[in-house]
mmCIF file of C-alpha atoms and ligand atoms in Angstrom:
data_model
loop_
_atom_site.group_PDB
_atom_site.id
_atom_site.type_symbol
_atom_site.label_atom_id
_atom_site.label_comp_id
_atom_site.label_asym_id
_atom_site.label_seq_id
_atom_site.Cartn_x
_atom_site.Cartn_y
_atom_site.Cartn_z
ATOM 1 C CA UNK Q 1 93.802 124.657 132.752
ATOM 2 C CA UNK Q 2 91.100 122.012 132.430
ATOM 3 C CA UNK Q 3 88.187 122.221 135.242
ATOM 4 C CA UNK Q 4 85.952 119.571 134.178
ATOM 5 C CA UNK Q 5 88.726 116.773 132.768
ATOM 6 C CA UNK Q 6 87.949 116.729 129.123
ATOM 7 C CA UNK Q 7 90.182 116.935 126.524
ATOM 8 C CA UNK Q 8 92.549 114.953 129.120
ATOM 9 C CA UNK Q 9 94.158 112.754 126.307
ATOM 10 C CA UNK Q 10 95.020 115.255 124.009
ATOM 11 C CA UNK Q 11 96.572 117.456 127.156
ATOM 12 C CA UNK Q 12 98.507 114.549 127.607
ATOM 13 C CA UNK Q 13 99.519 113.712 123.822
ATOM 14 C CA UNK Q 14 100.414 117.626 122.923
ATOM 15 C CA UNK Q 15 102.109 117.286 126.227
ATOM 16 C CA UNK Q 16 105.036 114.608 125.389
ATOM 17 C CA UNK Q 17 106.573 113.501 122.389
ATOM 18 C CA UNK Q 18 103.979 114.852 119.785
ATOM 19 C CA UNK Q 19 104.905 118.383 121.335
ATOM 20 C CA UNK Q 20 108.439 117.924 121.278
ATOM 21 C CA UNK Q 21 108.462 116.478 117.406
ATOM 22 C CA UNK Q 22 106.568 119.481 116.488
ATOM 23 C CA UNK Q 23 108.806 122.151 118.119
ATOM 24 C CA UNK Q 24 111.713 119.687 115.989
ATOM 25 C CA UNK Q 25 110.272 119.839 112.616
ATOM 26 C CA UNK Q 26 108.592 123.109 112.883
ATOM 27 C CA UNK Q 27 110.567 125.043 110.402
ATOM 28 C CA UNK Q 28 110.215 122.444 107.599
ATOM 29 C CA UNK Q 29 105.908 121.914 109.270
ATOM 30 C CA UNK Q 30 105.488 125.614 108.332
ATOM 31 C CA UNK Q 31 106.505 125.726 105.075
ATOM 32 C CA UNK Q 32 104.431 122.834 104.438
ATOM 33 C CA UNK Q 33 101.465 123.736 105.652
ATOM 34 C CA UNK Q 34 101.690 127.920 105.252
ATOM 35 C CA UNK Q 35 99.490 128.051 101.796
ATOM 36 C CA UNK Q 36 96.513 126.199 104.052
ATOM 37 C CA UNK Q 37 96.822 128.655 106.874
ATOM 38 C CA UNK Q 38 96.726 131.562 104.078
ATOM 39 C CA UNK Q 39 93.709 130.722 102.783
ATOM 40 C CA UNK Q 40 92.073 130.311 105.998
ATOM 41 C CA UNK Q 41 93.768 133.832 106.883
ATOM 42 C CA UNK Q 42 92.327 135.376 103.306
ATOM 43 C CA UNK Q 43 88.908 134.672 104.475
ATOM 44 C CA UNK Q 44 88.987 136.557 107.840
ATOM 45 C CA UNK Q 45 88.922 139.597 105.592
ATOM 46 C CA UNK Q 46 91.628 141.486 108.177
ATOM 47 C CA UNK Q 47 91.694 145.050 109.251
ATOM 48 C CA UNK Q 48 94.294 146.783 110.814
ATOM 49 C CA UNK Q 49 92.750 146.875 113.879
ATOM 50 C CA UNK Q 50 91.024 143.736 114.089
ATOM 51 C CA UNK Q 51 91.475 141.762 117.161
ATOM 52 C CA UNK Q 52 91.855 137.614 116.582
ATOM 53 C CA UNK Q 53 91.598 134.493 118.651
ATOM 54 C CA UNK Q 54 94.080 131.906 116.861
ATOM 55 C CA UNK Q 55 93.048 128.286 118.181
ATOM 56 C CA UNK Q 56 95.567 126.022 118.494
ATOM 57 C CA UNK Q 57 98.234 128.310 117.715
ATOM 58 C CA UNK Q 58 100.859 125.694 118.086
ATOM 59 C CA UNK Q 59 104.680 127.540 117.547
ATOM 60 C CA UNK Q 60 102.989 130.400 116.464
ATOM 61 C CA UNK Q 61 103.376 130.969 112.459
ATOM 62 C CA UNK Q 62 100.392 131.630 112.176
ATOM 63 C CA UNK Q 63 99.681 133.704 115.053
ATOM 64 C CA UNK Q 64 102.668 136.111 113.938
ATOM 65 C CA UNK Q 65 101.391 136.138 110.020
ATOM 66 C CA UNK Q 66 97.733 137.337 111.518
ATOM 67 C CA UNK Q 67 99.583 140.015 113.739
ATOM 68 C CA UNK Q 68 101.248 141.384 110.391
ATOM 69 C CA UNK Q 69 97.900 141.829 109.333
ATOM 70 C CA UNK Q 70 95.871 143.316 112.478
ATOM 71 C CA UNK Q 71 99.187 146.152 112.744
ATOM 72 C CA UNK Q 72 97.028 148.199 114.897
ATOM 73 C CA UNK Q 73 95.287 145.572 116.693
ATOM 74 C CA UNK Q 74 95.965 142.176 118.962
ATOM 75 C CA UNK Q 75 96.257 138.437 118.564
ATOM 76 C CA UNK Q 76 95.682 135.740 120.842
ATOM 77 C CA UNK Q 77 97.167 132.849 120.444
ATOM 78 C CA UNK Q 78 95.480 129.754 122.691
ATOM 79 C CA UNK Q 79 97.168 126.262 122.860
ATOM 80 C CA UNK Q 80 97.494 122.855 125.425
ATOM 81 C CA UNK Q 81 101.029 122.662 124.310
ATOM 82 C CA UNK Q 82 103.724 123.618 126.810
ATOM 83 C CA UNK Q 83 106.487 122.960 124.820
ATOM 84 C CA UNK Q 84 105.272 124.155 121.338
ATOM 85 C CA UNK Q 85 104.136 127.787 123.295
ATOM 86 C CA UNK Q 86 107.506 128.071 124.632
ATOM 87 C CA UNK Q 87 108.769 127.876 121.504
ATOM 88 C CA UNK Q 88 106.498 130.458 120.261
ATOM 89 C CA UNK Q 89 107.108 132.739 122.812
ATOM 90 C CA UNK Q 90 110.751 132.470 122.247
ATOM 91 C CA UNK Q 91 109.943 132.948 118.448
ATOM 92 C CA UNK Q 92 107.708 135.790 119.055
ATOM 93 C CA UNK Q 93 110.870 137.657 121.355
ATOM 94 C CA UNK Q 94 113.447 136.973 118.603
ATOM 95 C CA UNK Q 95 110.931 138.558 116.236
ATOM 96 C CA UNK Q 96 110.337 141.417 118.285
ATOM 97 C CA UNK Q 97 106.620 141.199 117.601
ATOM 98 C CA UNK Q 98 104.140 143.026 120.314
ATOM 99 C CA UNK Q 99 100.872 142.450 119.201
ATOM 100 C CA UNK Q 100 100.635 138.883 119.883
ATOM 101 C CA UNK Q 101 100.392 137.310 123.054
ATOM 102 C CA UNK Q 102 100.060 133.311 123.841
ATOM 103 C CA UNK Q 103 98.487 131.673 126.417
ATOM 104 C CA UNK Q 104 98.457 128.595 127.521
ATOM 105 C CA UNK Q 105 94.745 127.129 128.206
ATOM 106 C CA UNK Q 106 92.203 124.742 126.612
ATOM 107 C CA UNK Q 107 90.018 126.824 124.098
ATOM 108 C CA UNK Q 108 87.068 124.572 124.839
ATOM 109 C CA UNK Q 109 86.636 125.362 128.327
ATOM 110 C CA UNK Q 110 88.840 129.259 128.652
ATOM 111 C CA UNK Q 111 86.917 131.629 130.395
ATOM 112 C CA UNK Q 112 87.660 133.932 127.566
ATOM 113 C CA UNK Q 113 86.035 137.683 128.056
ATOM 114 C CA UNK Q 114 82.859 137.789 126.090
ATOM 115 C CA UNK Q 115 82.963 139.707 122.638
ATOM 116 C CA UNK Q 116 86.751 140.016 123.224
ATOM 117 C CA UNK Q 117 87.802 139.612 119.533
ATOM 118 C CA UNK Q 118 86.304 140.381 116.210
ATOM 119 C CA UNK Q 119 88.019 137.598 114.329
ATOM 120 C CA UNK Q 120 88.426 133.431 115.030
ATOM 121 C CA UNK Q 121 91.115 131.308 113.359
ATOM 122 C CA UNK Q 122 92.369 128.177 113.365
ATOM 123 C CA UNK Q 123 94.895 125.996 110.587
ATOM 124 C CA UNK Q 124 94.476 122.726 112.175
ATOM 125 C CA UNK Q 125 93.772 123.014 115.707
ATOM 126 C CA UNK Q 126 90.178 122.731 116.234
ATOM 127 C CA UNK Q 127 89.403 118.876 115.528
ATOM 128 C CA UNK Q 128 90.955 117.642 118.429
ATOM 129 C CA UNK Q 129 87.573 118.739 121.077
ATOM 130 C CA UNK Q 130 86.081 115.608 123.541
ATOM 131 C CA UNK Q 131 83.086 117.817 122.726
ATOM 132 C CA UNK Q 132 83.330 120.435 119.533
ATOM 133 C CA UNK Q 133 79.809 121.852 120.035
ATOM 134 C CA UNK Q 134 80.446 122.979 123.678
ATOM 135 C CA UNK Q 135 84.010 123.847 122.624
ATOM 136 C CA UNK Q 136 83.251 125.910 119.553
ATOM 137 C CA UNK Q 137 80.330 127.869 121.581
ATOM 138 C CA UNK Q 138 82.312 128.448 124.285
ATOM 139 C CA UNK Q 139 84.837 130.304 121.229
ATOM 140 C CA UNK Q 140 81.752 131.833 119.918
ATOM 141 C CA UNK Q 141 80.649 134.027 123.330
ATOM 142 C CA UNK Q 142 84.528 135.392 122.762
ATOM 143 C CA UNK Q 143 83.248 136.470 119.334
ATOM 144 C CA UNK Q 144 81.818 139.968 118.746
ATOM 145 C CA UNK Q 145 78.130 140.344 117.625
ATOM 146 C CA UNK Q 146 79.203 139.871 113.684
ATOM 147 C CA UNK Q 147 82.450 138.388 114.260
ATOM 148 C CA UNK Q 148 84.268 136.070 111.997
ATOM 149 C CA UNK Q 149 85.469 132.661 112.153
ATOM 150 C CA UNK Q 150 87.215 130.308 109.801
ATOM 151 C CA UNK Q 151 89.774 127.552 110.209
ATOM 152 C CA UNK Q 152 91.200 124.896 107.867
ATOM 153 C CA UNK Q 153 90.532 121.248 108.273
ATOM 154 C CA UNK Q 154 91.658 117.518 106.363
ATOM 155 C CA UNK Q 155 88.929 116.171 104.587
ATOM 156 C CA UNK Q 156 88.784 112.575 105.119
ATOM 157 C CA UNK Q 157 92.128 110.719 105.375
ATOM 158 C CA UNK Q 158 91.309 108.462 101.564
ATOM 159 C CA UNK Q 159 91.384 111.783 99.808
ATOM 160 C CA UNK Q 160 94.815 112.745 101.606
ATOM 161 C CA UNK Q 161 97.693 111.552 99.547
ATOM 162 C CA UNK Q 162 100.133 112.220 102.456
ATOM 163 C CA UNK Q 163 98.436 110.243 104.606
ATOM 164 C CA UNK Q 164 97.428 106.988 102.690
ATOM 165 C CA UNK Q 165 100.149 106.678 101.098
ATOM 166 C CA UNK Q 166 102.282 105.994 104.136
ATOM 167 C CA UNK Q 167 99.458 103.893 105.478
ATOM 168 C CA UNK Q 168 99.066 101.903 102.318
ATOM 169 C CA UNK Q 169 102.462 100.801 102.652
ATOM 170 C CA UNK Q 170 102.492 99.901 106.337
ATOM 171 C CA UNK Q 171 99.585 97.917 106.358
ATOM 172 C CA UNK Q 172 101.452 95.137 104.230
ATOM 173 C CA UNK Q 173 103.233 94.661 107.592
ATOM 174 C CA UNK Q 174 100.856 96.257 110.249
ATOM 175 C CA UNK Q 175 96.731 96.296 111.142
ATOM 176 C CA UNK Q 176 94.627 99.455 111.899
ATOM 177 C CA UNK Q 177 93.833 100.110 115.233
ATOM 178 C CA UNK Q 178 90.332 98.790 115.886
ATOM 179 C CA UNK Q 179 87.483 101.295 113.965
ATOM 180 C CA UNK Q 180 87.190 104.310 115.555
ATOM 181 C CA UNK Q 181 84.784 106.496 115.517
ATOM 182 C CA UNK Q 182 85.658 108.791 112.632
ATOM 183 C CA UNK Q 183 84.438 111.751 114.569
ATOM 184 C CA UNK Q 184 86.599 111.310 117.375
ATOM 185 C CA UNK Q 185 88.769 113.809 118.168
ATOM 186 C CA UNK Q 186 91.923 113.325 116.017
ATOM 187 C CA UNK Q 187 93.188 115.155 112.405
ATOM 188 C CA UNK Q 188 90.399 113.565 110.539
ATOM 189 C CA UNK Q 189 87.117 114.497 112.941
ATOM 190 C CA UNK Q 190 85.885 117.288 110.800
ATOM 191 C CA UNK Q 191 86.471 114.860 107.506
ATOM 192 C CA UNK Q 192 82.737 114.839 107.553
ATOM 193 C CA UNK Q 193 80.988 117.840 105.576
ATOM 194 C CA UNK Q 194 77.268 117.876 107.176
ATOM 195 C CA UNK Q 195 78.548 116.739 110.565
ATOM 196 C CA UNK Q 196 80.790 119.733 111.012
ATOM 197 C CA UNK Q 197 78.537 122.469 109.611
ATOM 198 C CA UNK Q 198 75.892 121.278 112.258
ATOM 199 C CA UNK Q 199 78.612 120.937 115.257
ATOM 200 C CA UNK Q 200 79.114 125.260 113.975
ATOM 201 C CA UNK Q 201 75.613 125.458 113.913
ATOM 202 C CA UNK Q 202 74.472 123.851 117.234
ATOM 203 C CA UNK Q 203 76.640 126.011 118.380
ATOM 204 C CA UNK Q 204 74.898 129.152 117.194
ATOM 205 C CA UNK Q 205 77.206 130.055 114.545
ATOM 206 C CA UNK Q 206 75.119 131.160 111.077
ATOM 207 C CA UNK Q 207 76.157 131.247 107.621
ATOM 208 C CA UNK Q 208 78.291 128.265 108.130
ATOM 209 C CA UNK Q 209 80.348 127.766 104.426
ATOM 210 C CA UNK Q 210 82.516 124.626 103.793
ATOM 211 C CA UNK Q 211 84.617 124.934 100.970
ATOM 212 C CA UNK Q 212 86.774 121.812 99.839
ATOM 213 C CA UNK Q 213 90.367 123.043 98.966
ATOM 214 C CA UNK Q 214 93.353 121.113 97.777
ATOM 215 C CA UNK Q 215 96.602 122.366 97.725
ATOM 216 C CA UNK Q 216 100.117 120.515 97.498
ATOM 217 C CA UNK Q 217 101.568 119.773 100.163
ATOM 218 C CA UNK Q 218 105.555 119.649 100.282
ATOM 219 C CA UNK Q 219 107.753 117.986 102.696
ATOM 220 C CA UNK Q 220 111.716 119.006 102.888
ATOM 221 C CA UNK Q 221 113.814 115.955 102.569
ATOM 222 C CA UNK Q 222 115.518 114.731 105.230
ATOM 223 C CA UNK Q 223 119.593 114.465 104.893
ATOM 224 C CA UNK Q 224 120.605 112.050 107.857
ATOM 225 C CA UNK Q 225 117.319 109.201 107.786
ATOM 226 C CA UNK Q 226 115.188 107.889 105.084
ATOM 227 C CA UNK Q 227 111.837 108.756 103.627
ATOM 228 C CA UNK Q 228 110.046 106.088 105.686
ATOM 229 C CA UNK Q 229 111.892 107.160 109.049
ATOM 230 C CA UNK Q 230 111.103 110.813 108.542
ATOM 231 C CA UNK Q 231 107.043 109.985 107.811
ATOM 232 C CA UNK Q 232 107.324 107.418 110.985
ATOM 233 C CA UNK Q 233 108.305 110.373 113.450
ATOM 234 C CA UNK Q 234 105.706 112.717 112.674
ATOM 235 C CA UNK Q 235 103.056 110.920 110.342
ATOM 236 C CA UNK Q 236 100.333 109.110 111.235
ATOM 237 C CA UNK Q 237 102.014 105.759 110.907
ATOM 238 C CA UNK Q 238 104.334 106.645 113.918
ATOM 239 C CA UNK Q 239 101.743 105.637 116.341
ATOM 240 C CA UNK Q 240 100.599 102.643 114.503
ATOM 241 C CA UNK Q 241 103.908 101.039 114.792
ATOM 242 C CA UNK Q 242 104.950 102.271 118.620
ATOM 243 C CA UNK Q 243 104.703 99.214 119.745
ATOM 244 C CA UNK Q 244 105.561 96.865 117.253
ATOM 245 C CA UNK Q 245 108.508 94.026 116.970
ATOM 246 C CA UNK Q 246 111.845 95.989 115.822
ATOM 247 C CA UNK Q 247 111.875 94.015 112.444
ATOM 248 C CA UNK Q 248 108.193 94.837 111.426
ATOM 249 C CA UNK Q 249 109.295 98.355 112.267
ATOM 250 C CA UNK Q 250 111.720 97.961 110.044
ATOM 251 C CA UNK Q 251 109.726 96.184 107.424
ATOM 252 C CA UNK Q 252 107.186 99.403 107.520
ATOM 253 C CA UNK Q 253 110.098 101.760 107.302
ATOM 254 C CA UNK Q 254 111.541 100.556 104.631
ATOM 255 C CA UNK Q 255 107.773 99.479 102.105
ATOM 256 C CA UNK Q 256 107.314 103.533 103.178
ATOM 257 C CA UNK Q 257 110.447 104.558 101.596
ATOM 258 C CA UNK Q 258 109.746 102.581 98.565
ATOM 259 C CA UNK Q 259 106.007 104.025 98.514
ATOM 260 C CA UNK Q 260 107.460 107.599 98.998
ATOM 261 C CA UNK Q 261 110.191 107.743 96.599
ATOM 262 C CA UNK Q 262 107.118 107.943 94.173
ATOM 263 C CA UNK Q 263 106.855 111.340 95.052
ATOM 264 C CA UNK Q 264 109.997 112.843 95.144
ATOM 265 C CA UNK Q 265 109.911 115.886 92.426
ATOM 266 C CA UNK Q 266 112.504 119.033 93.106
ATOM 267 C CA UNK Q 267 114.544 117.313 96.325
ATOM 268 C CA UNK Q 268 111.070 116.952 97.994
ATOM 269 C CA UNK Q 269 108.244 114.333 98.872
ATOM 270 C CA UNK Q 270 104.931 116.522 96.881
ATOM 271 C CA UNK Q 271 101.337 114.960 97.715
ATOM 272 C CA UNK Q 272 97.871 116.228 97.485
ATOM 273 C CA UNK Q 273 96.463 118.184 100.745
ATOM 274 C CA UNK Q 274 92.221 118.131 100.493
ATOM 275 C CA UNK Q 275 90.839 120.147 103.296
ATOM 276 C CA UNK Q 276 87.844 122.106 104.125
ATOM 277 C CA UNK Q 277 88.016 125.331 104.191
ATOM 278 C CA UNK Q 278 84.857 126.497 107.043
ATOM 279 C CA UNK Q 279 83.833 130.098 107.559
ATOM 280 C CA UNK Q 280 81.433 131.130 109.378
ATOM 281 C CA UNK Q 281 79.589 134.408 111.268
ATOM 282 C CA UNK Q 282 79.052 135.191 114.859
HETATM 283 C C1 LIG W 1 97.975 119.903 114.226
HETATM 284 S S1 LIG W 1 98.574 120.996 115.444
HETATM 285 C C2 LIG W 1 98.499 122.553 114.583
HETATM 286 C C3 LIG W 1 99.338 123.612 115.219
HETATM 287 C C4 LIG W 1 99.340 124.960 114.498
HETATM 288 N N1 LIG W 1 98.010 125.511 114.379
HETATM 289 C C5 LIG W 1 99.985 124.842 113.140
HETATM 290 O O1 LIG W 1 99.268 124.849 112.134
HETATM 291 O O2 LIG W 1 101.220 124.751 113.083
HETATM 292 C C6 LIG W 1 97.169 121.108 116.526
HETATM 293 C C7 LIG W 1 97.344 122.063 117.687
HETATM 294 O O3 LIG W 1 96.114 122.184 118.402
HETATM 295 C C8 LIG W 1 96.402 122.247 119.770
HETATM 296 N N2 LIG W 1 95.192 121.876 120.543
HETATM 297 C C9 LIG W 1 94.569 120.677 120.569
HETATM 298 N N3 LIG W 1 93.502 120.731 121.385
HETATM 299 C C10 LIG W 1 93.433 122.008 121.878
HETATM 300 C C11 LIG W 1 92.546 122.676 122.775
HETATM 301 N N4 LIG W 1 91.527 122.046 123.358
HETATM 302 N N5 LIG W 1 92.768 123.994 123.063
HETATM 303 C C12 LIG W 1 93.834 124.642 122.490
HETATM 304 N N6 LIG W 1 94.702 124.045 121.641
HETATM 305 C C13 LIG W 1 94.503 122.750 121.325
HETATM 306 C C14 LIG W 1 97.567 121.283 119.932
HETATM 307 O O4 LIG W 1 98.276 121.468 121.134
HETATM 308 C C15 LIG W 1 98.394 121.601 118.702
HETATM 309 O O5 LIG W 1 99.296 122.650 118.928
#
């Protein structure tokens, strides 16, 4: 899957128990994040028999809402992720849907066949390269002469309500991980405007547009844990507090809950979503 070793960690995290959670909350992850993934889909401007690369397809939604588009044409969908594919391809037989097949490869290094699709999309799978220029021009050679991409990405993690608010409340109990580099790969490494436009653009994509975007995002409430245990399993704040005590565990749980129950409108947690939304021509 992965000739020259990059991307290694992220194998490895979409590999264990970040896969799993996903293919756990996917049904309630969908609706959350569909109206990003539609606007992202809006852009490709779709015909019936366009062909589409979908990076980072993850359980497939978004794979199978393209392939209601392209009736008369394909899509690809490309993932690391063993056990989110499976579920996609188990998804994808219940559904009875032809047109869309997944594989399971890295997108930065698949020797894809050159000007193989006439469309590139991604909601959320494209900021997690070791190195996005030679990742997104290895995408680009699958692009057609003309070809389209766009994707959806989180602007930086201060203007995500979902986000800092969890982490706001933790931190009364926890510390950050040392500084990162905020370009590493992770949700946030496309946060920056000027250095994402000139990752497309070094790697010979033109007319690069980012537009910033902000949509609500809404999170089903769990029945059988509270707020601060469902944001620990699949929010950032999850891996901040893998390895702490059991009572500052706790401690962060339970400040979450309190911070959460500030957004609780209509039986659900509603935040602010800011992302970019990038296009941009082969
Ligand atoms: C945040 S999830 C989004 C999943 C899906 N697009 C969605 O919106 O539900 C990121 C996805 O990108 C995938 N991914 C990360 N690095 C990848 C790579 N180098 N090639 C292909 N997929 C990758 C992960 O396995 C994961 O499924």
């Amino acid at each position: 899957m992965n000739e020259n070793g990059s991307n290694a960690d992220q194998i490895k995290y979409w590999n264990s128990q970040a896969g799993a959670q996903w293919v756990k909350g996917r049904e309630s992850m969908d609706k959350t994040l569909s109206a990003f993934g539609q606007l992202a889909i809006d852009a490709l401007a779709l015909s019936a028999n366009s062909r589409v690369l979908d990076v980072g397809c993850g359980c497939g939604d978004t794979s199978f809402s393209l392939a209601e588009k392209v009736i008369n044409g394909s899509v690809e969908g490309v993932d690391i992720s063993e056990p989110m594919l499976a579920h996609a391809e188990e998804l994808r037989l219940g559904l009875g849907i032809e047109n869309v097949r997944f594989d399971n490869a890295d997108a930065a290094v698949k020797s894809f066949t050159p000007q193989t699709f006439d469309r590139v999309f991604s909601r959320f799978g494209v900021m997690f390269f070791d190195d996005p220029v030679a990742a997104f021009s290895n995408i680009r050679h699958s692009l057609a002469p003309g070809g389209k991409l766009s994707f959806v990405c989180w602007r930086p993690a201060p203007e995500n309500e979902w986000t800092m608010v969890p982490t706001k409340a933790a931190l009364q109990y926890v510390s950050l991980p040392e500084q990162v580099n905020p370009n590493s790969p992770g949700p946030f490494a496309f946060g920056d405007k000027e250095y994402t436009s000139s990752i497309l653009e070094s790697a010979g994509f033109s007319d690069v547009v980012m537009e910033a975007k902000n949509l609500p995002m809404c999170f089903a409430i769990s029945k059988n844990k509270s707020l601060g245990q469902q944001f620990a399993e699949t929010g950032p704040v999850g891996r901040i507090i893998a390895s702490a005590a059991e009572d500052v565990r706790q401690s962060v749980i339970d400040s979450m809950t309190v911070a959460l129950e500030a957004y609780v409108a209509d039986d659900q947690v509603k935040m602010d979503g800011a992302v970019w939304l990038v296009t941009a021509s082969n």
